Amino acid sequence: DAKSGGRGKLRFFDPKMQEAVAQRLLLQQDISRGLDHGEFIAYFQPQFDYQGHITGAEALARWQHPEQGLLAPGAFIEVAEQAGLMNRIDREVLHHACSYMAAWAELSAATSFTLSVNISAARLYQPEFIDDVLAIFRQTGVDPARIKLEITESMLLNDMPMAIGRMQILKQHGVRFAIDDFGTGYSSLLYLQQLPLDQLKIDQSFVRALPDNNSLNIIKAIIALAHSLKLEVIAEGVETEAQRQLLYQHGCEHYQGYLLARPKPADQLEARLQQQLCTRVS
Ligand code: C2E
Ligand code: MG
Ligand code: MG
Ligand code: MG
């Protein structure tokens, strides 16, 4: 450290810090290489109603790393964001999600299933965002009404009028919108009313803290707010039956979490949907 470096001597370059900077640069180059090689894909985590039927799924980015295996966003998202590479990852995930959704058109209509896709702030404000999303819809042949885009409250702060405008254009094409991690940002209730929203997602931190009274009160307030704005509510990070019951008792309609299903590859989700369709028809 600085003290052991000698009396009165200041060290400006900490070797540990230098090492970290080098690591980040390597990771950044590796993400870029991975994007060029189509290594970023979508996993799908099913969403359920109280009866246990799948009503939708969330597409979540995964990196099929040639040496390190399957990596979740925790391993790359921060560096990707700082390097301006999140746009490309979002694009890949949306493309994958829409391709599968187009292939599942009949299945999804029969089960009234929708697919949620996360978008980053950088992507929402990109000038080519709208054209790009519409091009992906055309290329894949997906029905835009089956796609729900997830944004966060903090993303809206950059330029609220622009965000609203962009959401409204996509809404005209049938796209749905959800606010992700709801309750953790700074949302203005006034703007909430002006956004073309369909769903609020209760952040997993509140669900995890249940049955803590403060968290329960926040959850109750979010559900009441959603219902008064005529929005659907989904709780994420549901890990126990006790959490699911408490959420249900307070009017939450949809559930996503390890208790019900982990994120899984497309073929496994498809198999579950087929199974659900069969048991419903028979
Ligand atoms: P998120 O959008 O809030 O997604 C939910 C995260 O919680 C996912 O983590 C999911 O695997 C995890 N999760 C689901 N159920 C449970 C549970 O019961 N317990 C716990 N502890 N966790 C649960 P994941 O896949 O690691 O993604 C983390 C975050 O990365 C996402 O949070 C989202 O903010 C971001 N992300 C993921 N994919 C994309 C993408 O394609 N684009 C963008 N922009 N962001 C993405
Ligand atoms: Mg999400
Ligand atoms: Mg979330
Ligand atoms: Mg989150």
Coordinates of N, CA and C in Angstrom, one line a residue, residues 75-282:
A75 N -21.9 -11.2 -14.7 CA -20.6 -11.4 -15.1 C -20.1 -10.4 -16.2
F76 N -21.1 -9.7 -16.8 CA -20.7 -8.9 -18.0 C -21.4 -7.6 -18.1
I77 N -22.6 -7.4 -17.4 CA -23.5 -6.3 -17.7 C -22.8 -4.9 -17.4
E78 N -22.1 -4.9 -16.3 CA -21.5 -3.6 -15.9 C -20.5 -3.1 -16.9
V79 N -19.6 -4.0 -17.3 CA -18.5 -3.7 -18.2 C -19.2 -3.4 -19.6
A80 N -20.2 -4.2 -20.0 CA -20.8 -4.0 -21.3 C -21.5 -2.6 -21.4
E81 N -22.1 -2.2 -20.2 CA -22.7 -0.9 -20.2 C -21.7 0.2 -20.4
Q82 N -20.6 0.1 -19.6 CA -19.6 1.1 -19.6 C -18.9 1.2 -21.0
A83 N -18.8 0.1 -21.7 CA -18.1 0.0 -23.0 C -19.1 0.3 -24.1
G84 N -20.4 0.6 -23.8 CA -21.3 0.9 -24.8 C -21.7 -0.3 -25.6
L85 N -21.6 -1.5 -25.0 CA -21.9 -2.7 -25.8 C -23.3 -3.3 -25.4
M86 N -24.0 -2.6 -24.5 CA -25.3 -3.2 -24.0 C -26.3 -3.1 -25.1
N87 N -26.2 -2.1 -26.0 CA -27.1 -2.0 -27.2 C -27.1 -3.3 -28.0
R88 N -25.9 -3.7 -28.2 CA -25.8 -4.9 -29.1 C -26.3 -6.2 -28.4
I89 N -26.0 -6.3 -27.1 CA -26.5 -7.4 -26.3 C -28.1 -7.4 -26.3
D90 N -28.7 -6.3 -26.1 CA -30.1 -6.1 -26.1 C -30.7 -6.5 -27.4
R91 N -30.0 -6.1 -28.5 CA -30.5 -6.4 -29.8 C -30.5 -7.9 -30.1
E92 N -29.4 -8.6 -29.7 CA -29.3 -10.0 -29.8 C -30.4 -10.7 -29.1
V93 N -30.6 -10.3 -27.8 CA -31.6 -11.0 -27.0 C -33.0 -10.8 -27.6
L94 N -33.3 -9.5 -28.0 CA -34.6 -9.3 -28.6 C -34.8 -10.1 -29.9
H95 N -33.8 -10.2 -30.7 CA -33.8 -11.0 -31.9 C -34.1 -12.5 -31.6
H96 N -33.4 -13.0 -30.6 CA -33.6 -14.4 -30.2 C -35.1 -14.6 -29.7
A97 N -35.5 -13.7 -28.8 CA -36.8 -13.8 -28.2 C -37.9 -13.7 -29.3
C98 N -37.8 -12.8 -30.2 CA -38.8 -12.6 -31.2 C -38.8 -13.8 -32.2
S99 N -37.6 -14.4 -32.5 CA -37.6 -15.6 -33.4 C -38.4 -16.7 -32.7
Y100 N -38.1 -17.0 -31.5 CA -38.8 -18.1 -30.8 C -40.3 -17.8 -30.7
M101 N -40.6 -16.6 -30.4 CA -42.0 -16.2 -30.2 C -42.7 -16.4 -31.5
A102 N -42.1 -16.1 -32.6 CA -42.7 -16.3 -33.9 C -43.0 -17.7 -34.2
A103 N -42.0 -18.6 -33.8 CA -42.1 -20.0 -34.0 C -43.2 -20.6 -33.1
W104 N -43.4 -19.9 -32.0 CA -44.4 -20.4 -31.0 C -45.8 -19.7 -31.2
A105 N -46.0 -19.1 -32.4 CA -47.2 -18.3 -32.6 C -48.5 -19.0 -32.2
E106 N -48.6 -20.2 -32.6 CA -49.9 -20.9 -32.4 C -50.0 -21.3 -30.9
L107 N -48.8 -21.8 -30.4 CA -48.8 -22.1 -28.9 C -49.1 -20.9 -28.1
S108 N -48.6 -19.8 -28.4 CA -48.7 -18.6 -27.6 C -50.1 -18.1 -27.7
A109 N -50.7 -18.2 -28.9 CA -52.1 -17.7 -29.0 C -53.0 -18.6 -28.2
A110 N -52.8 -19.9 -28.2 CA -53.6 -20.8 -27.5 C -53.5 -20.7 -26.0
T111 N -52.3 -20.2 -25.5 CA -52.1 -20.1 -24.1 C -52.1 -18.6 -23.6
S112 N -52.4 -17.7 -24.6 CA -52.3 -16.2 -24.4 C -51.1 -15.8 -23.6
F113 N -50.0 -16.2 -24.2 CA -48.7 -16.1 -23.6 C -48.0 -14.8 -24.1
T114 N -47.3 -14.1 -23.3 CA -46.5 -12.9 -23.8 C -45.0 -13.1 -23.3
L115 N -44.1 -12.5 -24.1 CA -42.7 -12.6 -23.8 C -42.2 -11.2 -23.4
S116 N -41.5 -11.1 -22.2 CA -40.9 -9.9 -21.8 C -39.5 -9.8 -22.1
V117 N -39.0 -8.6 -22.5 CA -37.6 -8.5 -22.9 C -37.1 -7.2 -22.2
N118 N -35.9 -7.3 -21.6 CA -35.4 -6.1 -20.9 C -34.7 -5.2 -21.9
I119 N -34.9 -3.8 -21.7 CA -34.1 -2.9 -22.6 C -33.3 -2.0 -21.7
S120 N -32.1 -1.6 -22.1 CA -31.3 -0.8 -21.3 C -31.6 0.7 -21.7
A121 N -31.1 1.6 -20.8 CA -31.4 3.0 -21.0 C -30.7 3.5 -22.3
A122 N -29.5 3.0 -22.6 CA -28.7 3.4 -23.8 C -29.5 3.1 -25.0
R123 N -30.2 1.9 -25.0 CA -30.9 1.5 -26.1 C -32.2 2.3 -26.4
L124 N -32.9 2.6 -25.3 CA -34.2 3.4 -25.4 C -33.9 4.7 -26.1
Y125 N -32.7 5.3 -25.8 CA -32.5 6.7 -26.3 C -31.6 6.7 -27.6
Q126 N -31.3 5.5 -28.1 CA -30.6 5.4 -29.3 C -31.5 6.0 -30.4
P127 N -30.9 6.8 -31.3 CA -31.8 7.4 -32.4 C -32.4 6.3 -33.3
E128 N -31.7 5.2 -33.5 CA -32.3 4.1 -34.4 C -33.1 3.1 -33.6
F129 N -33.4 3.3 -32.4 CA -34.1 2.3 -31.5 C -35.4 1.8 -32.2
I130 N -36.3 2.8 -32.5 CA -37.6 2.4 -33.0 C -37.5 1.6 -34.3
D131 N -36.7 2.1 -35.3 CA -36.6 1.4 -36.6 C -36.0 0.0 -36.4
D132 N -35.0 0.0 -35.5 CA -34.4 -1.3 -35.2 C -35.3 -2.3 -34.6
V133 N -36.1 -1.9 -33.7 CA -37.1 -2.9 -33.0 C -38.1 -3.3 -34.1
L134 N -38.6 -2.3 -34.9 CA -39.6 -2.7 -35.9 C -39.0 -3.6 -36.9
A135 N -37.7 -3.4 -37.3 CA -37.1 -4.3 -38.3 C -37.0 -5.7 -37.7
I136 N -36.7 -5.8 -36.4 CA -36.6 -7.2 -35.8 C -38.0 -7.8 -35.9
F137 N -39.0 -7.1 -35.6 CA -40.4 -7.6 -35.7 C -40.7 -8.1 -37.1
R138 N -40.3 -7.3 -38.1 CA -40.6 -7.7 -39.5 C -39.7 -8.9 -39.9
Q139 N -38.4 -8.9 -39.5 CA -37.6 -10.0 -39.9 C -38.0 -11.3 -39.3
T140 N -38.5 -11.3 -38.0 CA -38.8 -12.5 -37.4 C -40.3 -12.9 -37.6
G141 N -41.1 -12.0 -38.0 CA -42.5 -12.2 -38.2 C -43.3 -12.4 -36.9
V142 N -42.7 -11.9 -35.8 CA -43.5 -12.0 -34.5 C -44.6 -11.0 -34.5
D143 N -45.7 -11.3 -33.8 CA -46.8 -10.4 -33.5 C -46.3 -9.5 -32.4
P144 N -46.1 -8.2 -32.6 CA -45.6 -7.2 -31.6 C -46.5 -7.2 -30.3
A145 N -47.7 -7.6 -30.5 CA -48.6 -7.6 -29.3 C -48.2 -8.7 -28.3
R146 N -47.4 -9.7 -28.7 CA -46.9 -10.7 -27.8 C -45.6 -10.4 -27.1
I147 N -45.1 -9.2 -27.4 CA -43.8 -8.7 -26.8 C -44.1 -7.6 -25.8
K148 N -43.5 -7.8 -24.6 CA -43.5 -6.8 -23.6 C -42.1 -6.3 -23.3
L149 N -41.9 -5.0 -23.4 CA -40.6 -4.5 -23.1 C -40.5 -4.0 -21.7
E150 N -39.5 -4.4 -21.0 CA -39.3 -4.0 -19.6 C -38.3 -2.8 -19.5
I151 N -38.7 -1.7 -18.9 CA -37.9 -0.6 -18.6 C -37.8 -0.4 -17.1
T152 N -36.9 0.4 -16.6 CA -36.8 0.7 -15.2 C -37.1 2.2 -15.0
E153 N -37.5 2.5 -13.8 CA -37.9 3.9 -13.5 C -36.8 4.9 -13.8
S154 N -35.5 4.5 -13.4 CA -34.4 5.4 -13.5 C -34.1 5.7 -15.0
M155 N -34.4 4.8 -15.9 CA -34.2 5.0 -17.3 C -35.1 6.2 -17.8
L156 N -36.2 6.4 -17.2 CA -37.1 7.5 -17.7 C -36.6 8.9 -17.3
L157 N -35.7 8.9 -16.3 CA -35.3 10.2 -15.9 C -34.4 11.0 -16.9
N158 N -33.7 10.3 -17.7 CA -32.8 11.0 -18.7 C -33.6 12.0 -19.5
D159 N -34.6 11.6 -20.1 CA -35.4 12.4 -21.0 C -36.9 11.9 -21.0
M160 N -37.7 12.2 -20.1 CA -39.0 11.6 -19.9 C -39.9 11.8 -21.2
P161 N -39.9 13.1 -21.7 CA -40.8 13.2 -22.9 C -40.3 12.3 -24.1
M162 N -39.0 12.2 -24.3 CA -38.6 11.4 -25.4 C -38.9 9.9 -25.1
A163 N -38.7 9.5 -23.9 CA -39.0 8.1 -23.5 C -40.5 7.8 -23.8
I164 N -41.4 8.7 -23.3 CA -42.8 8.5 -23.5 C -43.2 8.5 -25.0
G165 N -42.6 9.4 -25.8 CA -42.8 9.4 -27.2 C -42.5 8.1 -27.9
R166 N -41.3 7.6 -27.5 CA -40.9 6.3 -28.1 C -41.7 5.2 -27.7
M167 N -42.1 5.2 -26.4 CA -43.0 4.1 -26.0 C -44.3 4.1 -26.7
Q168 N -44.8 5.4 -26.9 CA -46.1 5.5 -27.6 C -46.1 5.0 -29.0
I169 N -45.0 5.3 -29.7 CA -44.9 4.8 -31.1 C -44.9 3.3 -31.1
L170 N -44.2 2.6 -30.3 CA -44.2 1.2 -30.2 C -45.5 0.6 -29.8
K171 N -46.1 1.3 -28.9 CA -47.5 1.0 -28.4 C -48.5 0.9 -29.5
Q172 N -48.3 1.9 -30.5 CA -49.2 1.9 -31.6 C -49.1 0.6 -32.5
H173 N -47.9 0.0 -32.4 CA -47.7 -1.3 -33.1 C -48.1 -2.5 -32.3
G174 N -48.6 -2.2 -31.1 CA -49.1 -3.3 -30.3 C -48.2 -3.7 -29.1
V175 N -47.0 -3.2 -29.1 CA -46.0 -3.6 -28.0 C -46.6 -3.3 -26.6
R176 N -46.3 -4.1 -25.7 CA -46.7 -3.8 -24.3 C -45.5 -3.4 -23.5
F177 N -45.7 -2.7 -22.4 CA -44.6 -2.2 -21.5 C -44.8 -2.6 -20.0
A178 N -43.7 -2.9 -19.4 CA -43.7 -3.1 -18.0 C -42.6 -2.3 -17.3
I179 N -42.9 -1.9 -16.1 CA -41.8 -1.2 -15.3 C -41.2 -2.3 -14.4
D180 N -39.9 -2.5 -14.6 CA -39.1 -3.5 -13.9 C -38.6 -3.0 -12.6
D181 N -38.4 -3.8 -11.6 CA -37.8 -3.4 -10.3 C -38.6 -2.3 -9.7
F182 N -39.9 -2.3 -9.9 CA -40.7 -1.2 -9.4 C -40.6 -1.0 -7.9
G183 N -40.5 0.3 -7.5 CA -40.4 0.6 -6.1 C -39.0 0.9 -5.6
T184 N -38.0 0.7 -6.5 CA -36.6 0.9 -6.1 C -36.1 2.3 -6.7
G185 N -36.8 2.8 -7.7 CA -36.4 4.1 -8.3 C -37.1 5.3 -7.8
Y186 N -37.1 6.3 -8.6 CA -37.8 7.5 -8.3 C -38.9 7.8 -9.3
S187 N -40.0 7.2 -9.2 CA -41.0 7.4 -10.2 C -41.9 8.5 -9.8
S188 N -42.3 9.4 -10.7 CA -43.2 10.4 -10.5 C -44.6 9.8 -10.8
L189 N -45.5 9.9 -9.9 CA -46.8 9.3 -10.1 C -47.5 10.0 -11.2
L190 N -47.2 11.2 -11.5 CA -47.8 12.0 -12.6 C -47.4 11.4 -13.9
Y191 N -46.1 11.1 -14.0 CA -45.6 10.5 -15.3 C -46.1 9.1 -15.5
L192 N -46.2 8.4 -14.4 CA -46.7 7.0 -14.4 C -48.0 6.9 -15.2
Q193 N -48.8 7.9 -15.0 CA -50.1 7.9 -15.6 C -50.0 8.2 -17.1
Q194 N -49.0 8.9 -17.5 CA -48.8 9.2 -18.9 C -48.1 8.2 -19.7
L195 N -47.5 7.2 -19.1 CA -46.8 6.2 -19.8 C -47.8 5.1 -20.3
P196 N -47.5 4.6 -21.5 CA -48.4 3.5 -22.0 C -48.1 2.2 -21.4
L197 N -48.3 2.0 -20.1 CA -47.9 0.8 -19.4 C -49.0 -0.3 -19.4
D198 N -48.5 -1.5 -19.2 CA -49.4 -2.7 -19.0 C -49.2 -3.4 -17.7
Q199 N -48.0 -3.2 -17.2 CA -47.6 -4.1 -16.0 C -46.6 -3.4 -15.1
L200 N -46.7 -3.6 -13.8 CA -45.7 -3.2 -12.8 C -45.1 -4.5 -12.3
K201 N -43.7 -4.5 -12.2 CA -43.1 -5.7 -11.6 C -42.5 -5.3 -10.2
I202 N -43.1 -5.9 -9.2 CA -42.6 -5.7 -7.8 C -41.2 -6.2 -7.7
D203 N -40.3 -5.3 -7.3 CA -38.9 -5.7 -7.2 C -38.7 -6.8 -6.2
Q204 N -37.7 -7.7 -6.5 CA -37.5 -8.8 -5.7 C -37.0 -8.5 -4.3
S205 N -36.4 -7.3 -4.1 CA -36.0 -7.0 -2.7 C -37.1 -7.0 -1.7
F206 N -38.3 -6.5 -2.2 CA -39.5 -6.5 -1.3 C -40.0 -7.9 -1.0
V207 N -40.0 -8.7 -2.1 CA -40.5 -10.0 -1.9 C -39.6 -10.9 -1.0
R208 N -38.3 -10.7 -1.2 CA -37.3 -11.4 -0.4 C -37.5 -11.1 1.1
A209 N -37.8 -9.8 1.4 CA -37.9 -9.4 2.8 C -39.2 -9.8 3.5
L210 N -40.2 -10.4 2.7 CA -41.4 -10.8 3.4 C -41.2 -11.9 4.4
P211 N -41.9 -12.0 5.5 CA -43.1 -11.2 5.8 C -42.9 -9.9 6.6
D212 N -41.7 -9.3 6.4 CA -41.4 -8.0 7.1 C -42.5 -7.0 6.8
N213 N -42.9 -6.3 7.8 CA -44.1 -5.4 7.7 C -43.9 -4.3 6.8
N214 N -42.7 -3.7 6.8 CA -42.4 -2.6 5.9 C -42.5 -3.0 4.4
S215 N -41.9 -4.1 4.1 CA -42.0 -4.6 2.8 C -43.4 -5.0 2.4
L216 N -44.1 -5.5 3.3 CA -45.5 -5.9 3.0 C -46.3 -4.6 2.7
N217 N -46.1 -3.6 3.5 CA -46.8 -2.3 3.2 C -46.5 -1.7 1.9
I218 N -45.2 -1.8 1.5 CA -44.8 -1.3 0.2 C -45.5 -2.1 -0.9
I219 N -45.4 -3.4 -0.8 CA -46.1 -4.3 -1.7 C -47.6 -4.0 -1.9
K220 N -48.2 -3.8 -0.7 CA -49.7 -3.5 -0.8 C -49.9 -2.2 -1.5
A221 N -49.0 -1.2 -1.3 CA -49.2 0.1 -1.9 C -49.0 0.0 -3.4
I222 N -48.0 -0.8 -3.8 CA -47.7 -1.0 -5.3 C -48.9 -1.7 -6.0
I223 N -49.4 -2.7 -5.3 CA -50.6 -3.4 -5.9 C -51.8 -2.5 -6.0
A224 N -52.0 -1.7 -5.0 CA -53.2 -0.7 -5.0 C -52.9 0.3 -6.2
L225 N -51.7 0.8 -6.3 CA -51.4 1.7 -7.3 C -51.6 1.1 -8.7
A226 N -51.1 -0.1 -8.9 CA -51.2 -0.8 -10.2 C -52.7 -0.9 -10.5
H227 N -53.4 -1.4 -9.6 CA -54.8 -1.6 -9.9 C -55.6 -0.3 -10.2
S228 N -55.2 0.7 -9.5 CA -55.9 2.0 -9.7 C -55.6 2.5 -11.1
L229 N -54.4 2.2 -11.6 CA -54.0 2.6 -13.0 C -54.4 1.5 -14.0
K230 N -55.1 0.5 -13.5 CA -55.5 -0.6 -14.4 C -54.3 -1.4 -15.0
L231 N -53.3 -1.6 -14.2 CA -52.1 -2.3 -14.7 C -52.1 -3.7 -14.0
E232 N -51.5 -4.6 -14.7 CA -51.3 -5.9 -14.1 C -50.1 -5.8 -13.2
V233 N -50.1 -6.7 -12.2 CA -48.9 -6.7 -11.2 C -48.3 -8.1 -11.3
I234 N -46.9 -8.1 -11.3 CA -46.2 -9.4 -11.2 C -45.1 -9.2 -10.1
A235 N -45.0 -10.3 -9.3 CA -43.9 -10.2 -8.3 C -42.7 -11.1 -8.8
E236 N -41.5 -10.5 -8.7 CA -40.4 -11.3 -9.1 C -39.5 -11.8 -7.9
G237 N -38.8 -12.8 -8.1 CA -38.0 -13.3 -7.0 C -38.8 -14.1 -6.0
V238 N -39.9 -14.7 -6.4 CA -40.7 -15.5 -5.5 C -40.0 -16.8 -5.3
E239 N -39.5 -17.0 -4.0 CA -38.7 -18.2 -3.7 C -39.4 -19.2 -2.8
T240 N -40.4 -18.7 -2.1 CA -41.1 -19.6 -1.1 C -42.6 -19.6 -1.3
E241 N -43.3 -20.7 -0.9 CA -44.7 -20.8 -1.0 C -45.4 -19.7 0.0
A242 N -44.7 -19.4 1.1 CA -45.3 -18.4 2.0 C -45.3 -17.0 1.3
Q243 N -44.3 -16.7 0.5 CA -44.2 -15.5 -0.2 C -45.4 -15.4 -1.2
R244 N -45.5 -16.5 -1.9 CA -46.6 -16.6 -3.0 C -48.0 -16.4 -2.4
Q245 N -48.2 -17.1 -1.2 CA -49.5 -17.0 -0.6 C -49.8 -15.5 -0.1
L246 N -48.8 -14.9 0.5 CA -48.9 -13.5 1.0 C -49.2 -12.6 -0.2
L247 N -48.5 -12.8 -1.3 CA -48.7 -11.9 -2.4 C -50.1 -12.1 -3.0
Y248 N -50.6 -13.3 -3.0 CA -51.9 -13.7 -3.5 C -53.0 -13.0 -2.7
Q249 N -52.8 -13.1 -1.4 CA -53.8 -12.6 -0.4 C -53.9 -11.1 -0.6
H250 N -52.9 -10.4 -1.1 CA -53.0 -9.0 -1.2 C -53.2 -8.6 -2.7
G251 N -53.6 -9.5 -3.5 CA -54.1 -9.2 -4.9 C -53.1 -9.2 -6.0
C252 N -51.9 -9.8 -5.7 CA -51.0 -9.9 -6.8 C -51.4 -11.1 -7.7
E253 N -51.4 -10.9 -9.0 CA -51.9 -11.9 -10.0 C -50.9 -12.8 -10.6
H254 N -49.6 -12.3 -10.7 CA -48.6 -13.1 -11.4 C -47.4 -13.2 -10.6
Y255 N -46.7 -14.3 -10.9 CA -45.5 -14.7 -10.1 C -44.4 -15.2 -10.9
Q256 N -43.2 -14.8 -10.6 CA -42.0 -15.2 -11.3 C -40.9 -15.5 -10.2
G257 N -40.3 -16.6 -10.3 CA -39.2 -16.9 -9.3 C -38.8 -18.3 -9.2
Y258 N -37.7 -18.6 -8.5 CA -37.2 -19.9 -8.4 C -38.1 -20.9 -7.8
L259 N -39.1 -20.5 -7.0 CA -40.1 -21.4 -6.5 C -40.8 -22.1 -7.6
L260 N -41.1 -21.4 -8.7 CA -41.9 -21.8 -9.8 C -41.1 -22.4 -10.9
A261 N -40.1 -21.6 -11.3 CA -39.2 -22.1 -12.4 C -38.0 -21.2 -12.5
R262 N -36.9 -21.8 -12.8 CA -35.6 -21.1 -13.1 C -35.6 -20.7 -14.6
P263 N -34.7 -19.7 -14.9 CA -34.6 -19.4 -16.4 C -34.1 -20.7 -17.1
K264 N -34.6 -20.9 -18.3 CA -34.2 -22.2 -19.0 C -34.1 -21.9 -20.5
P265 N -33.4 -22.8 -21.2 CA -33.3 -22.7 -22.6 C -34.6 -22.8 -23.3
A266 N -34.7 -22.2 -24.5 CA -35.9 -22.1 -25.3 C -36.6 -23.4 -25.4
D267 N -35.9 -24.5 -25.7 CA -36.6 -25.8 -26.0 C -37.3 -26.3 -24.8
Q268 N -36.7 -26.0 -23.6 CA -37.4 -26.5 -22.3 C -38.6 -25.7 -22.0
L269 N -38.6 -24.4 -22.4 CA -39.8 -23.6 -22.2 C -40.9 -24.1 -23.1
E270 N -40.5 -24.3 -24.4 CA -41.4 -24.8 -25.4 C -42.1 -26.1 -24.9
A271 N -41.3 -27.0 -24.4 CA -41.9 -28.3 -23.9 C -42.9 -28.1 -22.8
R272 N -42.6 -27.1 -21.9 CA -43.6 -26.8 -20.9 C -44.9 -26.3 -21.4
L273 N -44.7 -25.4 -22.5 CA -45.9 -24.8 -23.1 C -46.8 -25.9 -23.8
Q274 N -46.1 -26.8 -24.5 CA -46.8 -27.8 -25.2 C -47.6 -28.7 -24.2
Q275 N -46.9 -29.0 -23.0 CA -47.5 -29.8 -22.0 C -48.7 -29.1 -21.4
Q276 N -48.6 -27.8 -21.2 CA -49.7 -27.0 -20.6 C -50.9 -27.0 -21.6
L277 N -50.6 -26.9 -22.9 CA -51.6 -26.8 -23.9 C -52.4 -28.2 -23.9
C278 N -51.6 -29.3 -23.8 CA -52.3 -30.6 -23.8 C -53.2 -30.8 -22.6
T279 N -52.7 -30.4 -21.5 CA -53.5 -30.7 -20.3 C -54.7 -29.8 -20.2
R280 N -54.6 -28.6 -20.9 CA -55.8 -27.7 -20.9 C -56.8 -28.2 -21.8
V281 N -56.4 -28.7 -23.0 CA -57.3 -29.1 -24.0 C -58.0 -30.4 -23.6
S282 N -57.3 -31.3 -23.0 CA -57.9 -32.6 -22.6 C -58.7 -32.5 -21.3

